[in-house]
CSV table of C-alpha atoms and ligand atoms in Angstrom, one decimal:
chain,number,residue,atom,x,y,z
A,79,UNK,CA,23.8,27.1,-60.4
A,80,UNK,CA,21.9,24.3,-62.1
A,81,UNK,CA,18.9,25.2,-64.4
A,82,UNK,CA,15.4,26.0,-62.6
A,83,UNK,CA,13.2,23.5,-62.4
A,84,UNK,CA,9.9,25.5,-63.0
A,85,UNK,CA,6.6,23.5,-63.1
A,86,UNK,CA,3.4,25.0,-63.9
A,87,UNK,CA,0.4,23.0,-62.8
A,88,UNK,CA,-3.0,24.1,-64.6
A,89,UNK,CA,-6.6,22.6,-64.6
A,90,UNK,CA,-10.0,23.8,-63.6
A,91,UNK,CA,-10.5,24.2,-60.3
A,92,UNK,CA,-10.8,21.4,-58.0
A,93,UNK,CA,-9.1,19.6,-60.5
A,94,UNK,CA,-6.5,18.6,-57.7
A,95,UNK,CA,-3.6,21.4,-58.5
A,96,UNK,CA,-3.0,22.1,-55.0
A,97,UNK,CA,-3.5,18.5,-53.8
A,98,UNK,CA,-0.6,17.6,-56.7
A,99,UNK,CA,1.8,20.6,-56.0
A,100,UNK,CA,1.5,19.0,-51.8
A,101,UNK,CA,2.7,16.0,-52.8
A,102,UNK,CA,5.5,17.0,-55.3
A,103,UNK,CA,7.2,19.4,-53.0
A,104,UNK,CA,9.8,16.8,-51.3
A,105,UNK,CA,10.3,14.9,-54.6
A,106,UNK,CA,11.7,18.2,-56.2
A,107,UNK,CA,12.6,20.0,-53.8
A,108,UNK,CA,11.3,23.3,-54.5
A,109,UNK,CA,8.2,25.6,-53.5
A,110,UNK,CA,4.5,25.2,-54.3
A,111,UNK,CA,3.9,28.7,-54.9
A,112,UNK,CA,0.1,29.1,-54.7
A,113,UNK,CA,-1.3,32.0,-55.2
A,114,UNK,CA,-4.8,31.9,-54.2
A,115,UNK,CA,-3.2,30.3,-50.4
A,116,UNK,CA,-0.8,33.8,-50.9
A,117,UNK,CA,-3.9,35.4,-50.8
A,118,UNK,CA,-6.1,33.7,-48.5
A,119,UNK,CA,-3.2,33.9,-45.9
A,120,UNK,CA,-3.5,38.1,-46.4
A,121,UNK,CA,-7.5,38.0,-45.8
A,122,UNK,CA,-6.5,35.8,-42.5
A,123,UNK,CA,-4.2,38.3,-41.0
A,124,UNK,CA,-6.3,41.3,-42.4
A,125,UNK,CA,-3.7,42.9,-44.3
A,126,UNK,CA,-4.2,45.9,-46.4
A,127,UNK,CA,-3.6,43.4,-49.4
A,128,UNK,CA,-6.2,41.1,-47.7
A,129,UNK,CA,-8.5,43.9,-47.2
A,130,UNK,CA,-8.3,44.4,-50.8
A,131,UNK,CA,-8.8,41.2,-52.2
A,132,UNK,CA,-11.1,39.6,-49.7
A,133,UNK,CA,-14.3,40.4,-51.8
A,134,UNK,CA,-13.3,39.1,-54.8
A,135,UNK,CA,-11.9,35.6,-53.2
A,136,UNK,CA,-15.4,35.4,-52.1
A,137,UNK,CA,-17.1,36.2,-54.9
A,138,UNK,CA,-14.9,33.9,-56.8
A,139,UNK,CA,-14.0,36.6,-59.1
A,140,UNK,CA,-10.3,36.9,-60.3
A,141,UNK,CA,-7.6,39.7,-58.6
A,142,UNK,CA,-5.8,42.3,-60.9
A,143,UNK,CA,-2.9,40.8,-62.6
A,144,UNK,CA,-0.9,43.3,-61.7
A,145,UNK,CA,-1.5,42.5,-58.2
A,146,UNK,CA,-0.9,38.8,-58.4
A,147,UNK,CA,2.3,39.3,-60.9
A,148,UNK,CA,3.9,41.4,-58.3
A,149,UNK,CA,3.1,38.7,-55.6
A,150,UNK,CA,4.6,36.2,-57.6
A,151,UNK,CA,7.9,38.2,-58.1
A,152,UNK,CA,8.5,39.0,-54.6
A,153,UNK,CA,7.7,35.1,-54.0
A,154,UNK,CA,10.4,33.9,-56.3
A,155,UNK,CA,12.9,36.2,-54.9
A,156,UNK,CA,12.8,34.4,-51.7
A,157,UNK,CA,15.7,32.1,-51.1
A,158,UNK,CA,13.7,29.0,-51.3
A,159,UNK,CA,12.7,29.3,-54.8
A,160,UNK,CA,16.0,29.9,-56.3
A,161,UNK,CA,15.6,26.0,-57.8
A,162,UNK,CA,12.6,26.6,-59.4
A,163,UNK,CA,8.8,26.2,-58.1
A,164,UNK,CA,5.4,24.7,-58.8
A,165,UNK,CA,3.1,26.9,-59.8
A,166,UNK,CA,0.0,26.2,-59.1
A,167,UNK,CA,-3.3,28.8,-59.6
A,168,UNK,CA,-0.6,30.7,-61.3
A,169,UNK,CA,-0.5,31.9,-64.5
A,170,UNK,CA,-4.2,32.1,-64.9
A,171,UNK,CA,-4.0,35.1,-67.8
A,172,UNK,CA,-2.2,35.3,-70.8
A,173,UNK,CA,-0.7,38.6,-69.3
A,174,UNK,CA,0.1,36.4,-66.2
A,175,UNK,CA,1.9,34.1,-68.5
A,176,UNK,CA,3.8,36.6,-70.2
A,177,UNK,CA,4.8,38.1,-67.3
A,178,UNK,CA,6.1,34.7,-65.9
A,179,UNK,CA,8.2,34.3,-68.5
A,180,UNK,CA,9.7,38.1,-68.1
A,181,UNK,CA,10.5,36.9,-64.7
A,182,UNK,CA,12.0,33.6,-65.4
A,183,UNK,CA,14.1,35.2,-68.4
A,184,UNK,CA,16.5,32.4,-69.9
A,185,UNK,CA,15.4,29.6,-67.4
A,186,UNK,CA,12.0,29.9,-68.5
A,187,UNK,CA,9.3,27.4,-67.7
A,188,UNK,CA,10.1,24.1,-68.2
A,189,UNK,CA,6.5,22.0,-67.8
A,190,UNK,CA,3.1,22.6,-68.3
A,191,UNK,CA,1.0,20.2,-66.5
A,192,UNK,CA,-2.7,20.2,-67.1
A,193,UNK,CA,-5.1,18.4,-65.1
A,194,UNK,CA,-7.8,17.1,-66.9
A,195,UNK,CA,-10.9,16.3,-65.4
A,196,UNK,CA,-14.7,17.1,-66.5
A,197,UNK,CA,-16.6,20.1,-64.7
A,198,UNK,CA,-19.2,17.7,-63.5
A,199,UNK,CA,-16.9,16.2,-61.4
A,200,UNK,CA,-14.9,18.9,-59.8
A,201,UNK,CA,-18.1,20.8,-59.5
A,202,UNK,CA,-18.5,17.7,-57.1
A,203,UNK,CA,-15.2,17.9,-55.4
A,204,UNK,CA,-15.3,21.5,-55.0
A,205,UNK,CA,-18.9,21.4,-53.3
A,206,UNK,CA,-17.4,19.0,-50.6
A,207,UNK,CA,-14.2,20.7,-50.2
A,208,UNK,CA,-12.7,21.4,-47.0
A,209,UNK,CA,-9.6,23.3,-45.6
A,210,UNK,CA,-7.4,23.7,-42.6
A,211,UNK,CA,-7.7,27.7,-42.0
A,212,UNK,CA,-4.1,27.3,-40.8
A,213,UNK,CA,-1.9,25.6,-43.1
A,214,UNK,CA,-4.0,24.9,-45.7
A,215,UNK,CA,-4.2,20.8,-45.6
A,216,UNK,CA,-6.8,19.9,-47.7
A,217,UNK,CA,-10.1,17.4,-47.0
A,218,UNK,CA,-13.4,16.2,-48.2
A,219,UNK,CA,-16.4,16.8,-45.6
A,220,UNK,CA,-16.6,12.9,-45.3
A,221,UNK,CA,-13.0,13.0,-43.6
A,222,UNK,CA,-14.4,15.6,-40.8
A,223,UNK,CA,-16.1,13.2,-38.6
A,224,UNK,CA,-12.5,11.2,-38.5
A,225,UNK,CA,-10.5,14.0,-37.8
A,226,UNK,CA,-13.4,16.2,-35.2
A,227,UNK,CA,-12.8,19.1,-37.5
A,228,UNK,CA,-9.3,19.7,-36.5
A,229,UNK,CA,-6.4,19.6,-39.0
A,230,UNK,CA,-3.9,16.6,-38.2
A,231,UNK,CA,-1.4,18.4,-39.8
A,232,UNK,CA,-1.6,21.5,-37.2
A,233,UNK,CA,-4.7,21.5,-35.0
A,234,UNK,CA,-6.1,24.3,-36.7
A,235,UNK,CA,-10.0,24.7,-37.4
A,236,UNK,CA,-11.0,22.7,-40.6
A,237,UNK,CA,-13.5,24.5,-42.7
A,238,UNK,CA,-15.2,25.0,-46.1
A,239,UNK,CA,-14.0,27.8,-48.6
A,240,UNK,CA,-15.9,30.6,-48.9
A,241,UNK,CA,-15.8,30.7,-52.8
A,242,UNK,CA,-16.8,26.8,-52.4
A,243,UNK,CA,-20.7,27.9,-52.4
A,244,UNK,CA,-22.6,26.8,-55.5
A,245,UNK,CA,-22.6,30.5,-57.1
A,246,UNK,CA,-19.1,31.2,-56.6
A,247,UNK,CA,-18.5,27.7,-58.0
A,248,UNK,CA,-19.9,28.9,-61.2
A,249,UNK,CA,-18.3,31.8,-61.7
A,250,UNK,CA,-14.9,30.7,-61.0
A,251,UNK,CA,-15.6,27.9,-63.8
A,252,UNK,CA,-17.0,30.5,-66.3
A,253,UNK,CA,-13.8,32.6,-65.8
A,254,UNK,CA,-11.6,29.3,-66.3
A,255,UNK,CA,-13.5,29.0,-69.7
A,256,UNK,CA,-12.6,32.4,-70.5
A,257,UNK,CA,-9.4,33.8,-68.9
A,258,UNK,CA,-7.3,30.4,-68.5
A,259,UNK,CA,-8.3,28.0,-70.6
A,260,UNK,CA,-6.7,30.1,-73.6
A,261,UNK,CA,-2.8,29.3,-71.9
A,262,UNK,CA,-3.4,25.4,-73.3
A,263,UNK,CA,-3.3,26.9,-76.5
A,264,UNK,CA,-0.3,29.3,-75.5
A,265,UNK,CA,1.8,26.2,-73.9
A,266,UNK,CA,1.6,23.5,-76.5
A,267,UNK,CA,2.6,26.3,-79.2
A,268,UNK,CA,5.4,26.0,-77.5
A,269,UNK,CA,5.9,22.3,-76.7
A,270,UNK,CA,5.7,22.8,-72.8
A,271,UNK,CA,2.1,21.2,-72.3
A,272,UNK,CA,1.2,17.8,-71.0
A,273,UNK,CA,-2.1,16.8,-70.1
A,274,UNK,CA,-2.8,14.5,-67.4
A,275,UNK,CA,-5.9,12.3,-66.0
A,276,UNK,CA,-7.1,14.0,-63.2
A,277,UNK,CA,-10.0,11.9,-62.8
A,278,UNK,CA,-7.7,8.8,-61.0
A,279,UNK,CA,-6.6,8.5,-57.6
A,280,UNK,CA,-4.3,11.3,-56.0
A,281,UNK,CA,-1.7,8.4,-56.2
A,282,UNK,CA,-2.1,7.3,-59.5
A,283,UNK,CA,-2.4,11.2,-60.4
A,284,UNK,CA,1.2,11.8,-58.7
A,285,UNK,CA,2.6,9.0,-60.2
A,286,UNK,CA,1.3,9.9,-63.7
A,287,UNK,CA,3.5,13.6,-62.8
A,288,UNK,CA,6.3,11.9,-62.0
A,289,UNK,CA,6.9,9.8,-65.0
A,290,UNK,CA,6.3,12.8,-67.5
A,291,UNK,CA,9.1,15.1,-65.5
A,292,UNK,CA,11.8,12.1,-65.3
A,293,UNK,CA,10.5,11.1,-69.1
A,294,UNK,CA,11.4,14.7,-70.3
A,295,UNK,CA,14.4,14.7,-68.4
A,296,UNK,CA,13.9,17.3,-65.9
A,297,UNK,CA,14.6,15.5,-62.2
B,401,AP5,P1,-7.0,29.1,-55.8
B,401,AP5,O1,-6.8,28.9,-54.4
B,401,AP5,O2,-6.0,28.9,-56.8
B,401,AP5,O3,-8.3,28.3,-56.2
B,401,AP5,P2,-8.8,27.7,-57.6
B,401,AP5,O4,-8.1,28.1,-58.8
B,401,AP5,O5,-10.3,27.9,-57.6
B,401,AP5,O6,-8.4,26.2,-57.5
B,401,AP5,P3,-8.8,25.3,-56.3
B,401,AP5,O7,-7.9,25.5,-55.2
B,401,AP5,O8,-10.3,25.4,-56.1
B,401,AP5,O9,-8.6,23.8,-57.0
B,401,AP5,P4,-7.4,22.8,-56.9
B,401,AP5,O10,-7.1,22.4,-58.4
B,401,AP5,O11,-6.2,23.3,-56.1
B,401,AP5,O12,-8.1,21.5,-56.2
B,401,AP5,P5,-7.7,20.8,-54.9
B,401,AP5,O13,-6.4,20.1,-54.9
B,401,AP5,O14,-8.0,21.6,-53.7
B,401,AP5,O15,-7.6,30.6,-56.1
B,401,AP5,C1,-8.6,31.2,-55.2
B,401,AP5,C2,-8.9,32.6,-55.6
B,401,AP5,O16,-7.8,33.4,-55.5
B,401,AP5,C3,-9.3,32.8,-57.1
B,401,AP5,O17,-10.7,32.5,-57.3
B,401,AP5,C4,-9.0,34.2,-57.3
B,401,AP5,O18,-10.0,35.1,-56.7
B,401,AP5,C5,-7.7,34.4,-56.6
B,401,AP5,N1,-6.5,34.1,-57.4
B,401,AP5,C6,-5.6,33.0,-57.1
B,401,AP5,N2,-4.7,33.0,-58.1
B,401,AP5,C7,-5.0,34.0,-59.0
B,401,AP5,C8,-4.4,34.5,-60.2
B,401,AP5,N3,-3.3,33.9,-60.7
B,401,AP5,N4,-5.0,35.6,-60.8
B,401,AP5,C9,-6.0,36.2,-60.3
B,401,AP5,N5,-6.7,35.8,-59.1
B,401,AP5,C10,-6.1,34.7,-58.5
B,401,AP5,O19,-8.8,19.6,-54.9
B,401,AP5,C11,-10.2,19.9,-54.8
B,401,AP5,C12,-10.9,18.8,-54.0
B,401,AP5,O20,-10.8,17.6,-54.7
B,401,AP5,C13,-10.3,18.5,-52.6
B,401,AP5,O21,-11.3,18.2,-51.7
B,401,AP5,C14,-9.4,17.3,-52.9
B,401,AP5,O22,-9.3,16.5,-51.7
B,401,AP5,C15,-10.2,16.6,-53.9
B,401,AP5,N6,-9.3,15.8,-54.9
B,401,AP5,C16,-8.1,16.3,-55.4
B,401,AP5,N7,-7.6,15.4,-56.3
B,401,AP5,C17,-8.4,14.3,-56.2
B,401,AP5,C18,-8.4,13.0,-56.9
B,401,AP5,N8,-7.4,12.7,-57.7
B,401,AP5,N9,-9.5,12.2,-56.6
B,401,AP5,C19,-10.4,12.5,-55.7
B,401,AP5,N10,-10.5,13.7,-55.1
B,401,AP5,C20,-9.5,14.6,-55.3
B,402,MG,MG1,-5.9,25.0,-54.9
């Protein structure tokens, strides 16, 4: 089997990691494996893991690692992932990224991507977020009026986040400053990190991706 492509998209949040990872799926052929969508789907269909985590998402505080690094492991052991993923809300820890690369063993990761854009502006795009409850297609609130709240995707309900509130905005922030922004560090160390405008357009942003992963050889 050829070698794994394994992408790992960072950035604040709201800094357009799940936007990116929607748009590079067909390119590369392999998963976006999301965690936070992981975990909203759980508080959807009231599972005992969604039970668990569904005040936390709220809040906008962060799940256990242990929780999320076992998520990750049965993810990647489904058949669709055995070329590689991008991983995107995932690691957010340094534990997270140490376990990731326990998982990964010799294939390891093969690109960091960071996506750089200031926290006044994705304070902006986070406040007028919105989501399809179903497939998790994402909008802005000034696309709702075009669409009558219905995904055109699916036809599910389109909706704002719960942890899209101004408080919850906050904290989420605060914790990237503290938990995650620490992997940049931890990633150029080892020659893996590339950082990226993410204050263009979602073309221009995709296009900038692209280039870096053909430039370093990878697809
Ligand atoms: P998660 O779902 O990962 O949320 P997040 O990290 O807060 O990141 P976001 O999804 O808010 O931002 P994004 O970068 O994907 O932005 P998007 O593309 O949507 O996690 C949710 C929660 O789950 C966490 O708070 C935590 O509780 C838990 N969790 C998840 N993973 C965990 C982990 N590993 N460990 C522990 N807990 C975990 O874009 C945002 C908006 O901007 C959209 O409206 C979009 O249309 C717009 N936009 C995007 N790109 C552009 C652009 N280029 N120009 C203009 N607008 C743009
Ligand atoms: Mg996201």
């Amino acid at each position: 089997m050829s070698a794994r492509l394994n992408l790992v998209v960072l950035g604040k949040q709201g800094a357009g990691k799940g936007t990116q990872c929607k748009r590079l799926v067909d390119d590369y052929a392999i998963p976006q494996i999301s965690t936070g969508d992981i975990l909203r789907a759980a508080v959807k269909a009231g599972s005992p893991l969604g039970k668990e985590v569904s005040g936390v998402l709220e809040s906008g505080g962060l799940v256990s690692d242990e929780l999320v690094n076992k998520l990750v492991l049965d993810r990647m052991n489904q058949d669709d992932a055995k070329r590689g993923a991008l991983f995107d809300g995932f690691p957010r820890t340094l534990n997270q990224a140490e376990a990731l690369d326990a998982l990964l063993g010799d294939d390891g990761v093969k690109l960091v991507l960071n996506l750089d854009v200031s926290t006044d502006l994705v304070t902006e795009r986070l406040s007028s977020r919105r989501v399809c409850q179903e497939c998790g297609t994402i909008y802005r609130d000034s696309d709702i009026e075009a669409i009558s709240g219905t995904c055109e995707k699916c036809g599910g309900d389109v909706i704002q986040r719960a942890d899209d509130q101004p408080e919850a905005i906050r904290k989420r922030l605060d914790l990237y400053e503290r938990d995650t922004a620490p992997l940049l560090a931890f990633y150029e160390k080892r020659g893996l990190l590339v950082t990226v405008n993410g204050d263009q357009t979602p073309e221009q942003v995709t296009t900038a991706i692209r280039q870096v992963v053909s430039e370093r050889g990878l697809a």
